[in-house]
mmCIF file with all atom_site columns, C-alpha atoms in Angstrom:
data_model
loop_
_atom_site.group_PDB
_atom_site.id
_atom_site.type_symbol
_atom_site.label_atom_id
_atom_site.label_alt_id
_atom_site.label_comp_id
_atom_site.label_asym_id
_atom_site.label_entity_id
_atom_site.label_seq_id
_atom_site.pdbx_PDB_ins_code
_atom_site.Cartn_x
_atom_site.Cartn_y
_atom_site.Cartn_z
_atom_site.occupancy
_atom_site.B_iso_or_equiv
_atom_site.pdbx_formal_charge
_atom_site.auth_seq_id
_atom_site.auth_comp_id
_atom_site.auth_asym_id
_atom_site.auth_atom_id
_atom_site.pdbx_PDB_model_num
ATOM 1   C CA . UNK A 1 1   ? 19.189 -10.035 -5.483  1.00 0.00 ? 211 UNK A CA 1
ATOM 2   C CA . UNK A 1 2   ? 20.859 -8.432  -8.573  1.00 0.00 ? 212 UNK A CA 1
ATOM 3   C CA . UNK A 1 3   ? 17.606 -6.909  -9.307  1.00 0.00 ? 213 UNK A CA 1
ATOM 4   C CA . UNK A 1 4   ? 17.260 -5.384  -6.100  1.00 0.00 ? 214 UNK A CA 1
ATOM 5   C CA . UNK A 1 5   ? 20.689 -4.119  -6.410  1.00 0.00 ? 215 UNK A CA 1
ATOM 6   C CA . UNK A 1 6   ? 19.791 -2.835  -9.582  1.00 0.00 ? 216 UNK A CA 1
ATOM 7   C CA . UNK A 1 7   ? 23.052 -4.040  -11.303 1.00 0.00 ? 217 UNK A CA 1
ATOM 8   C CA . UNK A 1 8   ? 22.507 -3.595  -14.901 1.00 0.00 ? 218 UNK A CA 1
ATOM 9   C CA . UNK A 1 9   ? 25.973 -5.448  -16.211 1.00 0.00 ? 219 UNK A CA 1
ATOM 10  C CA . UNK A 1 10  ? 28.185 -7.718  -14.576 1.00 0.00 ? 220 UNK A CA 1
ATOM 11  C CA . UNK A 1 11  ? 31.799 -8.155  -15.503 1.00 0.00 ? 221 UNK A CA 1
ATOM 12  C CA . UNK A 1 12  ? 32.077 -12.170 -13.621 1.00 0.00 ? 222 UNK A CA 1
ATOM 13  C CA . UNK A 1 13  ? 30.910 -13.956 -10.888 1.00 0.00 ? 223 UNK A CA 1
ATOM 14  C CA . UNK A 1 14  ? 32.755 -16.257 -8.708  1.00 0.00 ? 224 UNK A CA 1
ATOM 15  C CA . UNK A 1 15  ? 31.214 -18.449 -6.734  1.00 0.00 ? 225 UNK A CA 1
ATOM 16  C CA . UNK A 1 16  ? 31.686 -21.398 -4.354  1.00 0.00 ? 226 UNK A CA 1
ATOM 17  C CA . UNK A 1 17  ? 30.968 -24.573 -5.890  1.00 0.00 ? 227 UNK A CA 1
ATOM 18  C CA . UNK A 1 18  ? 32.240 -26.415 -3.015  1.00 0.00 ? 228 UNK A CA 1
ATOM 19  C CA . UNK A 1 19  ? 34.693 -28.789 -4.507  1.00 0.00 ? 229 UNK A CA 1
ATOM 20  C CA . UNK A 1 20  ? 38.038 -28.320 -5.186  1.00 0.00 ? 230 UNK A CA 1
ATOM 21  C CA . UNK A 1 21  ? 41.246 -29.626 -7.297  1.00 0.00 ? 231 UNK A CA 1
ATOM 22  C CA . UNK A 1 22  ? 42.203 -31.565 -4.370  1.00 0.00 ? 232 UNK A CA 1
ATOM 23  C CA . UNK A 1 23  ? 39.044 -33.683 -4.408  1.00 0.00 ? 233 UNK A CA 1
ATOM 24  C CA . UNK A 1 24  ? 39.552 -34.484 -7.959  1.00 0.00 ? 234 UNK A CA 1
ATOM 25  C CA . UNK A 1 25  ? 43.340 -34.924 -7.649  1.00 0.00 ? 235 UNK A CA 1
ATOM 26  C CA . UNK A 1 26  ? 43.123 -37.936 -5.089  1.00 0.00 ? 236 UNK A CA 1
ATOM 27  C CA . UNK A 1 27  ? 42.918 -41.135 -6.490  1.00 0.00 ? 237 UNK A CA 1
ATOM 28  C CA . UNK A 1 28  ? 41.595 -42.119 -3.311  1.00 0.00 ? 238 UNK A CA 1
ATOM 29  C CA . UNK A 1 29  ? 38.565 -39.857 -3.441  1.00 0.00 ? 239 UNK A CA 1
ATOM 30  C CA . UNK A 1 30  ? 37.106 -41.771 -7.153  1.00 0.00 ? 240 UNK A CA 1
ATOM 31  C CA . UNK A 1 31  ? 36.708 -39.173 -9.045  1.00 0.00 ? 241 UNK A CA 1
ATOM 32  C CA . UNK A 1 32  ? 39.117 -38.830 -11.596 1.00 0.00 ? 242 UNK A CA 1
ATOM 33  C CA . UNK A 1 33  ? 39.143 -41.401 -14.244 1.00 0.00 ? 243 UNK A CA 1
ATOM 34  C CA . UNK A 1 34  ? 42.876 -42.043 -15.095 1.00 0.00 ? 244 UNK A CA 1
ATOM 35  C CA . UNK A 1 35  ? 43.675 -43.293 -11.556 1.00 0.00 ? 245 UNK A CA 1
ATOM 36  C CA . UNK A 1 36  ? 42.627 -47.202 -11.028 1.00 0.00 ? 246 UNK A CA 1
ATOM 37  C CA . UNK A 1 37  ? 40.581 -45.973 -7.652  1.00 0.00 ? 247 UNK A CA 1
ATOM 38  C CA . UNK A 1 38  ? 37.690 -47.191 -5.848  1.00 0.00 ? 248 UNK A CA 1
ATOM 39  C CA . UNK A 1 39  ? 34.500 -46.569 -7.149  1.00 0.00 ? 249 UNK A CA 1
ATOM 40  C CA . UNK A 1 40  ? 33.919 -43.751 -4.395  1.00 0.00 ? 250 UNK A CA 1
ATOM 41  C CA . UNK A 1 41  ? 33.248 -40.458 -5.562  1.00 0.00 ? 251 UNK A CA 1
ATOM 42  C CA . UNK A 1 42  ? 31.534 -39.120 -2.497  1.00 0.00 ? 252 UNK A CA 1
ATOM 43  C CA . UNK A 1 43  ? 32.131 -35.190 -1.289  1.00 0.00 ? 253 UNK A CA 1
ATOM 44  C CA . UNK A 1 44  ? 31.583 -36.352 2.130   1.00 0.00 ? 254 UNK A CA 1
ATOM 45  C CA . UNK A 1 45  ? 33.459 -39.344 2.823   1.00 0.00 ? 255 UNK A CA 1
ATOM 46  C CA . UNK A 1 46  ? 31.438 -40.137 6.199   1.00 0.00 ? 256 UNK A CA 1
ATOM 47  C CA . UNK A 1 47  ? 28.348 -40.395 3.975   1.00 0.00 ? 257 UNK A CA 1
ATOM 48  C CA . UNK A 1 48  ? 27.038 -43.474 3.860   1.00 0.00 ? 258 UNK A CA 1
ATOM 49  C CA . UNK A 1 49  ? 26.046 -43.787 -0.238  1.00 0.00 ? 259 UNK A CA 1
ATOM 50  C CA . UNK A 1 50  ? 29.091 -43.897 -2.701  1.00 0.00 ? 260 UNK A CA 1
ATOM 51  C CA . UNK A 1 51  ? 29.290 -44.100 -6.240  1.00 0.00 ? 261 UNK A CA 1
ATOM 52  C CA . UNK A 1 52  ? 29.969 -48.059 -5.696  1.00 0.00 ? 262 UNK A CA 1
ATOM 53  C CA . UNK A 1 53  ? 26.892 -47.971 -4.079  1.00 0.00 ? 263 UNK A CA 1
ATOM 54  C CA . UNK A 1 54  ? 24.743 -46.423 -7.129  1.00 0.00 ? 264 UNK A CA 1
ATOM 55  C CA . UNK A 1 55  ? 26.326 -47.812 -9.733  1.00 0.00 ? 265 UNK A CA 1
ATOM 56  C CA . UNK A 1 56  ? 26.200 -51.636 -7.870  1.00 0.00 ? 266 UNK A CA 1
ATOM 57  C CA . UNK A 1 57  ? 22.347 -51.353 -6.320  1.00 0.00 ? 267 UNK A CA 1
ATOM 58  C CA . UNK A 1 58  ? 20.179 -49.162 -8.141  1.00 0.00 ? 268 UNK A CA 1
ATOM 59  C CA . UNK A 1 59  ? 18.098 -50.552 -10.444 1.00 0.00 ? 269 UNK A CA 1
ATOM 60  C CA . UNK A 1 60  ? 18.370 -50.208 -14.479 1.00 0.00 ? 270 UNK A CA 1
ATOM 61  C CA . UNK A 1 61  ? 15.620 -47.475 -14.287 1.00 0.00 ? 271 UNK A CA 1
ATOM 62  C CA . UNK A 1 62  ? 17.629 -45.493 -11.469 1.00 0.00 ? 272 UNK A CA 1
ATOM 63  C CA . UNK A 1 63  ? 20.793 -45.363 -13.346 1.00 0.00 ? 273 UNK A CA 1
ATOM 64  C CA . UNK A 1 64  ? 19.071 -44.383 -16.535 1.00 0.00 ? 274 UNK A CA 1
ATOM 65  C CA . UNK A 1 65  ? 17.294 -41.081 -15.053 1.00 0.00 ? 275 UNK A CA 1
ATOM 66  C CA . UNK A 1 66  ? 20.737 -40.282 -13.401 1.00 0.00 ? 276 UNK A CA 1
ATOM 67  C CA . UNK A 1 67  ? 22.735 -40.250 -16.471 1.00 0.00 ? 277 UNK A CA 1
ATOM 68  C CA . UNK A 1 68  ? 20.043 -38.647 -18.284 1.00 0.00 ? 278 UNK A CA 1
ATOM 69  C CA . UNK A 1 69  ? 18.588 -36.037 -16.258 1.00 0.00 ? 279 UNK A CA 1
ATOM 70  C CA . UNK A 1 70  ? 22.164 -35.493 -14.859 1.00 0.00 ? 280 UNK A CA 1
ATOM 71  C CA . UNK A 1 71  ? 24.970 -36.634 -17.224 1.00 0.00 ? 281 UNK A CA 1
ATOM 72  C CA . UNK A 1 72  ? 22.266 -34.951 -20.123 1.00 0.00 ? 282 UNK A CA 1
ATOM 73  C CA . UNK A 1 73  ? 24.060 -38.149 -21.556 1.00 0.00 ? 283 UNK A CA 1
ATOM 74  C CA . UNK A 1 74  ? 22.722 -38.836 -25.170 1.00 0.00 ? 284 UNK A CA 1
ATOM 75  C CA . UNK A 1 75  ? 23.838 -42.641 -24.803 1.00 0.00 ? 285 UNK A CA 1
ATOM 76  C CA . UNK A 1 76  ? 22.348 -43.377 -21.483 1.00 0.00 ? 286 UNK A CA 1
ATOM 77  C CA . UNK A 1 77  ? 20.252 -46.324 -23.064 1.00 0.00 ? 287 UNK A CA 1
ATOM 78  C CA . UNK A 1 78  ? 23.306 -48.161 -23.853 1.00 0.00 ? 288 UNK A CA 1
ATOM 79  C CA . UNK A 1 79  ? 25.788 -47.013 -20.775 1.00 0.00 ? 289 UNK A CA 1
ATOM 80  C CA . UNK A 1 80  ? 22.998 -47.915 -18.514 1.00 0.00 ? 290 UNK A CA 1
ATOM 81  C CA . UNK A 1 81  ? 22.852 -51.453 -20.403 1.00 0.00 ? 291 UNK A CA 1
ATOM 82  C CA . UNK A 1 82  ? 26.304 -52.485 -20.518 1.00 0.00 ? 292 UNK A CA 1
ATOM 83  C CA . UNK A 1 83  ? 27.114 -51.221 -16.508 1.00 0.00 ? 293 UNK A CA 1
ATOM 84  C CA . UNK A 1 84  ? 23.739 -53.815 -15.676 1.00 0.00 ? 294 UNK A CA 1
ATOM 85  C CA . UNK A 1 85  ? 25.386 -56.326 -17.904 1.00 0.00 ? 295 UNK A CA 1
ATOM 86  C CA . UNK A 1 86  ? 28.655 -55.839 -16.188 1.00 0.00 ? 296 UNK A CA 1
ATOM 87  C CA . UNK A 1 87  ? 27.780 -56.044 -12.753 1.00 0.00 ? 297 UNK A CA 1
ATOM 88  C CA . UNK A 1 88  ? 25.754 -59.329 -13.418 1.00 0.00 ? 298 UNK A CA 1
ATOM 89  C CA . UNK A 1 89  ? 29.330 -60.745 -13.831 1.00 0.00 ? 299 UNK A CA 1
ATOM 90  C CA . UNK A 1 90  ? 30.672 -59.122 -10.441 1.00 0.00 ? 300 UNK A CA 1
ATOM 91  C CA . UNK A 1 91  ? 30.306 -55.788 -8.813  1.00 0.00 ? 301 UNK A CA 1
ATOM 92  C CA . UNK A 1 92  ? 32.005 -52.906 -10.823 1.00 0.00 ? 302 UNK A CA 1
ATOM 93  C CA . UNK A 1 93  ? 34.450 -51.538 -8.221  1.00 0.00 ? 303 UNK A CA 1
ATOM 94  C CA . UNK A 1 94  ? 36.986 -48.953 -9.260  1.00 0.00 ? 304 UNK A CA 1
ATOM 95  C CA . UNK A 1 95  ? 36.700 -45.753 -11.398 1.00 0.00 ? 305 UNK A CA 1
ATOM 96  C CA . UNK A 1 96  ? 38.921 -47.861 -14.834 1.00 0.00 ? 306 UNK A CA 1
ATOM 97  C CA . UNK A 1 97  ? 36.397 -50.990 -14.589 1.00 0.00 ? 307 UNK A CA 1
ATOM 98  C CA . UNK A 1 98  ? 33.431 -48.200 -14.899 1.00 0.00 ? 308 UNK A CA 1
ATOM 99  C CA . UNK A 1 99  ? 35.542 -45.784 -17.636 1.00 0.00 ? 309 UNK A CA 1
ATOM 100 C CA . UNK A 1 100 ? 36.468 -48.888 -19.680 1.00 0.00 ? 310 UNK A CA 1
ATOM 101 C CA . UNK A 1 101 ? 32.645 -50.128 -19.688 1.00 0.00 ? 311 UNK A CA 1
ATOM 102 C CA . UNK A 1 102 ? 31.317 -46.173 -20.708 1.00 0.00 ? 312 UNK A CA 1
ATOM 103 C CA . UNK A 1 103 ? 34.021 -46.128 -23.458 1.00 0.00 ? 313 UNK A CA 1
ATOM 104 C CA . UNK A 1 104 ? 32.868 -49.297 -24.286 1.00 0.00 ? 314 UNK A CA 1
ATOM 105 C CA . UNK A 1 105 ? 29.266 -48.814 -24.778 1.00 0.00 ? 315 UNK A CA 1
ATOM 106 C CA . UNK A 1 106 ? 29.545 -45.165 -26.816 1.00 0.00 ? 316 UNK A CA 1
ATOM 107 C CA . UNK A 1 107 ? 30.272 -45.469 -30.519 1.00 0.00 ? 317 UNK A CA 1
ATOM 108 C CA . UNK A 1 108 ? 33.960 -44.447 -31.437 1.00 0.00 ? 318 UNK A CA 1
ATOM 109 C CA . UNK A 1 109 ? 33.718 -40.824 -33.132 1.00 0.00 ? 319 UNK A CA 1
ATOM 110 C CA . UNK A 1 110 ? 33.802 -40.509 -37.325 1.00 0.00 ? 320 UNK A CA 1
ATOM 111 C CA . UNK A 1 111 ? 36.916 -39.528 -37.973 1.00 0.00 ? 321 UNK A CA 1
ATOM 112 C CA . UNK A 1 112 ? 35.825 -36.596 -40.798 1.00 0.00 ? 322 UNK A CA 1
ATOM 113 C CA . UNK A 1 113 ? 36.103 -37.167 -44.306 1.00 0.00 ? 323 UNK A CA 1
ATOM 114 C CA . UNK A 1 114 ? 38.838 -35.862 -46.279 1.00 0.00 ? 324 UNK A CA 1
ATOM 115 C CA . UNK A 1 115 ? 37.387 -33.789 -49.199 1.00 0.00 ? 325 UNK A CA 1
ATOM 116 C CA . UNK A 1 116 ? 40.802 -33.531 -50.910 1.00 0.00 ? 326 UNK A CA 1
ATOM 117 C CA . UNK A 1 117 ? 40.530 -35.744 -54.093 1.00 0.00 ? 327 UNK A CA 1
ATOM 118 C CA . UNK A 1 118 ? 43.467 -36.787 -56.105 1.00 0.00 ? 328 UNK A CA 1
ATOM 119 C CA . UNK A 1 119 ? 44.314 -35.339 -59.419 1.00 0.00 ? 329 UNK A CA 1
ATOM 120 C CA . UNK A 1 120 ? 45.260 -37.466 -62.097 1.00 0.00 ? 330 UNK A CA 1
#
């Protein structure tokens, strides 16, 4: 369409992503990750499949093409393993219980090395 326009340069673009702040500002909704909300996440609310639903049902494989293909998530091997190892226990309900297992299963950042050396 741009082409056909023929726009050479273009300042911005806004566009309509379809979600807004108030989506990811209700706890209710499951989408942030500092509330202690149910594991919803769902634009839709009358659609039937949630987040609970995905994370509790779909198989090991499932989850790990999501958070690859999707999340482009380098660690998907081991999120993928600790949320099945989790939810062998009891279903993973709320948006904390899922947060607290990620954060588990990525290694803690390298704080960098100081190259300041002491002079004696």
């Amino acid at each position: 369409m741009i082409r056909e326009l023929d726009i050479k340069n273009l300042g911005g673009v806004v566009a309509d992503l379809g979600c807004s702040s108030h989506q990811f500002d209700t706890p209710e909704r499951g989408f942030a990750y500092q509330y202690d909300a149910p594991l919803d996440m769902r634009m839709d609310t009358s659609a039937p499949l949630s987040a609970y639903n995905v994370i509790n049902e779909y198989t090991e494989a499932e989850l790990f093409r999501i958070i690859r293909d999707y999340g482009e998530e380098r660690f998907a091997p081991k999120i993928v393993s600790a949320i099945c190892k989790a939810r062998e226990i009891k279903p993973i309900e709320t948006t904390k219980e899922l947060a607290e297992i990620i954060k588990g299963a990525i290694p803690a950042p390298t704080p960098p090395q100081s190259s300041a050396r002491s002079s004696s």
